[in-house]
Amino acid sequence: MSKSLQDQLLALGVADKKKVKQARHEKRVTSKEVTGPRIQESLRETQRKVLEEKRMRDQALATEREAKRLKAEKLSQVRDMVKSNEVGRGIESERVDFRFPYGKKIRPFPVDADIRDRLSRGILGLIEVD
C-alpha cells in the first residue's frame, strides 16, 4: 500500500508532526462545516418557508370559509324574514295586475285590489330572494 502524501512528506523531513496534525485538524473542521451546520441551516430555512407558506394558505382558506359561512347565514336570515312576513295575493278570482319594473321590462304581478293599492302607495313591497 502506498503511503499518504502527508506520511511521505513527514518521512522526507519536509513536514513535521505538528504541521501534519494541524493540517488534519483543519481538514476535519472544514469537512464538518460543509456538511453540518450549513446543510442543517438551509434545511431549517426551507422547512420554515414551507411552514410559513402552509400557514398563509390555511389562513386564506379559513378566511374564505368564514366569508362563505357568513354569507349563507345572512341569506338564511333574509329567507326567514321574508317567509315570516309574506302576504298572500288574495283570492284568485279577484286578482288584478300590479305592473312593476323588473330590469328593463315591466312585469305584471297578479294581486287583489287592496294589496295593489298598498303596493302602489309604498306600504308593501315586492322582494325576490335567490
mmCIF file of C-alpha atoms in Angstrom:
data_model
loop_
_atom_site.group_PDB
_atom_site.id
_atom_site.type_symbol
_atom_site.label_atom_id
_atom_site.label_comp_id
_atom_site.label_asym_id
_atom_site.label_seq_id
_atom_site.Cartn_x
_atom_site.Cartn_y
_atom_site.Cartn_z
ATOM 1 C CA MET A 1 0.000 0.000 0.000
ATOM 2 C CA SER A 2 1.157 3.451 -0.726
ATOM 3 C CA LYS A 3 1.527 5.991 1.998
ATOM 4 C CA SER A 4 -0.455 9.223 2.083
ATOM 5 C CA LEU A 5 1.155 12.426 0.921
ATOM 6 C CA GLN A 6 1.408 13.637 4.486
ATOM 7 C CA ASP A 7 3.214 10.473 5.555
ATOM 8 C CA GLN A 8 5.601 10.759 2.600
ATOM 9 C CA LEU A 9 6.377 14.426 3.382
ATOM 10 C CA LEU A 10 6.896 13.533 7.023
ATOM 11 C CA ALA A 11 9.283 10.699 6.076
ATOM 12 C CA LEU A 12 11.291 13.032 3.810
ATOM 13 C CA GLY A 13 11.530 15.607 6.562
ATOM 14 C CA VAL A 14 9.746 18.348 4.628
ATOM 15 C CA ALA A 15 6.942 18.497 7.214
ATOM 16 C CA ASP A 16 6.984 17.847 10.932
ATOM 17 C CA LYS A 17 4.385 16.130 13.122
ATOM 18 C CA LYS A 18 2.954 19.427 14.328
ATOM 19 C CA LYS A 19 2.148 20.619 10.775
ATOM 20 C CA VAL A 20 0.624 17.230 9.866
ATOM 21 C CA LYS A 21 -1.581 17.326 12.945
ATOM 22 C CA GLN A 22 -2.624 20.917 12.175
ATOM 23 C CA ALA A 23 -3.465 20.032 8.540
ATOM 24 C CA ARG A 24 -5.599 17.049 9.647
ATOM 25 C CA HIS A 25 -7.384 19.244 12.169
ATOM 26 C CA GLU A 26 -8.153 21.928 9.542
ATOM 27 C CA LYS A 27 -9.375 19.293 7.099
ATOM 28 C CA ARG A 28 -11.691 17.803 9.721
ATOM 29 C CA VAL A 29 -13.061 21.245 10.723
ATOM 30 C CA THR A 30 -13.734 22.285 7.115
ATOM 31 C CA SER A 31 -15.449 18.991 6.308
ATOM 32 C CA LYS A 32 -17.726 19.364 9.344
ATOM 33 C CA GLU A 33 -18.646 22.930 8.393
ATOM 34 C CA VAL A 34 -19.656 21.969 4.877
ATOM 35 C CA THR A 35 -21.858 19.034 5.819
ATOM 36 C CA GLY A 36 -23.036 20.018 9.266
ATOM 37 C CA PRO A 37 -24.413 23.425 10.159
ATOM 38 C CA ARG A 38 -24.691 24.820 6.623
ATOM 39 C CA ILE A 39 -26.876 21.992 5.390
ATOM 40 C CA GLN A 40 -28.898 21.899 8.582
ATOM 41 C CA GLU A 41 -29.363 25.648 8.415
ATOM 42 C CA SER A 42 -30.565 25.508 4.811
ATOM 43 C CA LEU A 43 -32.906 22.639 5.706
ATOM 44 C CA ARG A 44 -34.286 24.615 8.617
ATOM 45 C CA GLU A 45 -34.743 27.643 6.375
ATOM 46 C CA THR A 46 -36.545 25.536 3.753
ATOM 47 C CA GLN A 47 -38.766 23.949 6.393
ATOM 48 C CA ARG A 48 -39.545 27.368 7.859
ATOM 49 C CA LYS A 49 -40.527 28.691 4.415
ATOM 50 C CA VAL A 50 -42.733 25.666 3.729
ATOM 51 C CA LEU A 51 -44.450 26.019 7.115
ATOM 52 C CA GLU A 52 -44.951 29.758 6.573
ATOM 53 C CA GLU A 53 -46.499 29.159 3.138
ATOM 54 C CA LYS A 54 -48.768 26.466 4.579
ATOM 55 C CA ARG A 55 -49.836 28.776 7.382
ATOM 56 C CA MET A 56 -50.646 31.537 4.887
ATOM 57 C CA ARG A 57 -52.673 29.134 2.702
ATOM 58 C CA ASP A 58 -54.547 27.813 5.736
ATOM 59 C CA GLN A 59 -55.278 31.338 6.919
ATOM 60 C CA ALA A 60 -56.589 32.360 3.473
ATOM 61 C CA LEU A 61 -58.752 29.228 3.337
ATOM 62 C CA ALA A 62 -60.129 29.885 6.803
ATOM 63 C CA THR A 63 -60.966 33.477 5.859
ATOM 64 C CA GLU A 64 -62.699 32.298 2.691
ATOM 65 C CA ARG A 65 -64.686 29.657 4.576
ATOM 66 C CA GLU A 66 -65.730 32.201 7.201
ATOM 67 C CA ALA A 67 -66.906 34.622 4.492
ATOM 68 C CA LYS A 68 -68.932 31.852 2.820
ATOM 69 C CA ARG A 69 -70.447 30.856 6.142
ATOM 70 C CA LEU A 70 -71.439 34.450 6.959
ATOM 71 C CA LYS A 71 -72.956 34.927 3.503
ATOM 72 C CA ALA A 72 -75.010 31.736 3.837
ATOM 73 C CA GLU A 73 -76.086 32.734 7.339
ATOM 74 C CA LYS A 74 -77.270 36.182 6.185
ATOM 75 C CA LEU A 75 -79.122 34.679 3.227
ATOM 76 C CA SER A 76 -80.842 32.242 5.575
ATOM 77 C CA GLN A 77 -81.875 35.099 7.865
ATOM 78 C CA VAL A 78 -83.296 37.036 4.899
ATOM 79 C CA ARG A 79 -85.230 33.980 3.718
ATOM 80 C CA ASP A 80 -86.674 33.504 7.204
ATOM 81 C CA MET A 81 -87.641 37.189 7.423
ATOM 82 C CA VAL A 82 -89.332 37.108 4.008
ATOM 83 C CA LYS A 83 -91.131 33.860 4.820
ATOM 84 C CA SER A 84 -92.419 35.163 8.169
ATOM 85 C CA ASN A 85 -93.690 38.467 6.663
ATOM 86 C CA GLU A 86 -95.186 37.020 3.494
ATOM 87 C CA VAL A 87 -98.564 38.414 2.461
ATOM 88 C CA GLY A 88 -100.943 36.337 0.334
ATOM 89 C CA ARG A 89 -102.001 37.562 -3.101
ATOM 90 C CA GLY A 90 -105.732 37.373 -2.351
ATOM 91 C CA ILE A 91 -108.497 35.346 -3.904
ATOM 92 C CA GLU A 92 -107.591 34.239 -7.403
ATOM 93 C CA SER A 93 -110.855 35.398 -8.991
ATOM 94 C CA GLU A 94 -110.459 38.951 -7.589
ATOM 95 C CA ARG A 95 -106.841 39.475 -8.676
ATOM 96 C CA VAL A 96 -105.764 42.431 -10.795
ATOM 97 C CA ASP A 97 -102.325 43.021 -12.285
ATOM 98 C CA PHE A 98 -99.858 45.207 -10.449
ATOM 99 C CA ARG A 99 -97.268 46.248 -13.013
ATOM 100 C CA PHE A 100 -93.745 46.888 -11.795
ATOM 101 C CA PRO A 101 -90.331 47.413 -13.407
ATOM 102 C CA TYR A 102 -88.106 44.332 -13.420
ATOM 103 C CA GLY A 103 -84.774 45.042 -15.056
ATOM 104 C CA LYS A 104 -85.568 46.716 -18.387
ATOM 105 C CA LYS A 105 -89.083 45.278 -18.628
ATOM 106 C CA ILE A 106 -92.421 45.947 -16.983
ATOM 107 C CA ARG A 107 -93.794 42.792 -15.367
ATOM 108 C CA PRO A 108 -97.363 42.048 -14.210
ATOM 109 C CA PHE A 109 -97.919 40.648 -10.708
ATOM 110 C CA PRO A 110 -101.484 39.457 -10.033
ATOM 111 C CA VAL A 111 -102.772 40.566 -6.588
ATOM 112 C CA ASP A 112 -106.148 41.673 -5.204
ATOM 113 C CA ALA A 113 -107.152 45.361 -5.270
ATOM 114 C CA ASP A 114 -106.301 46.093 -1.599
ATOM 115 C CA ILE A 115 -102.755 44.741 -1.916
ATOM 116 C CA ARG A 116 -102.323 46.547 -5.239
ATOM 117 C CA ASP A 117 -103.199 49.871 -3.583
ATOM 118 C CA ARG A 118 -100.773 49.237 -0.720
ATOM 119 C CA LEU A 119 -98.034 48.296 -3.214
ATOM 120 C CA SER A 120 -98.621 51.448 -5.269
ATOM 121 C CA ARG A 121 -98.529 53.670 -2.134
ATOM 122 C CA GLY A 122 -95.289 52.012 -0.974
ATOM 123 C CA ILE A 123 -96.716 50.449 2.176
ATOM 124 C CA LEU A 124 -95.917 46.976 0.847
ATOM 125 C CA GLY A 125 -93.013 45.960 -1.344
ATOM 126 C CA LEU A 126 -92.018 43.126 -3.602
ATOM 127 C CA ILE A 127 -88.874 41.187 -2.921
ATOM 128 C CA GLU A 128 -87.113 38.411 -4.766
ATOM 129 C CA VAL A 129 -84.764 36.105 -2.888
ATOM 130 C CA ASP A 130 -82.328 33.966 -4.883
#
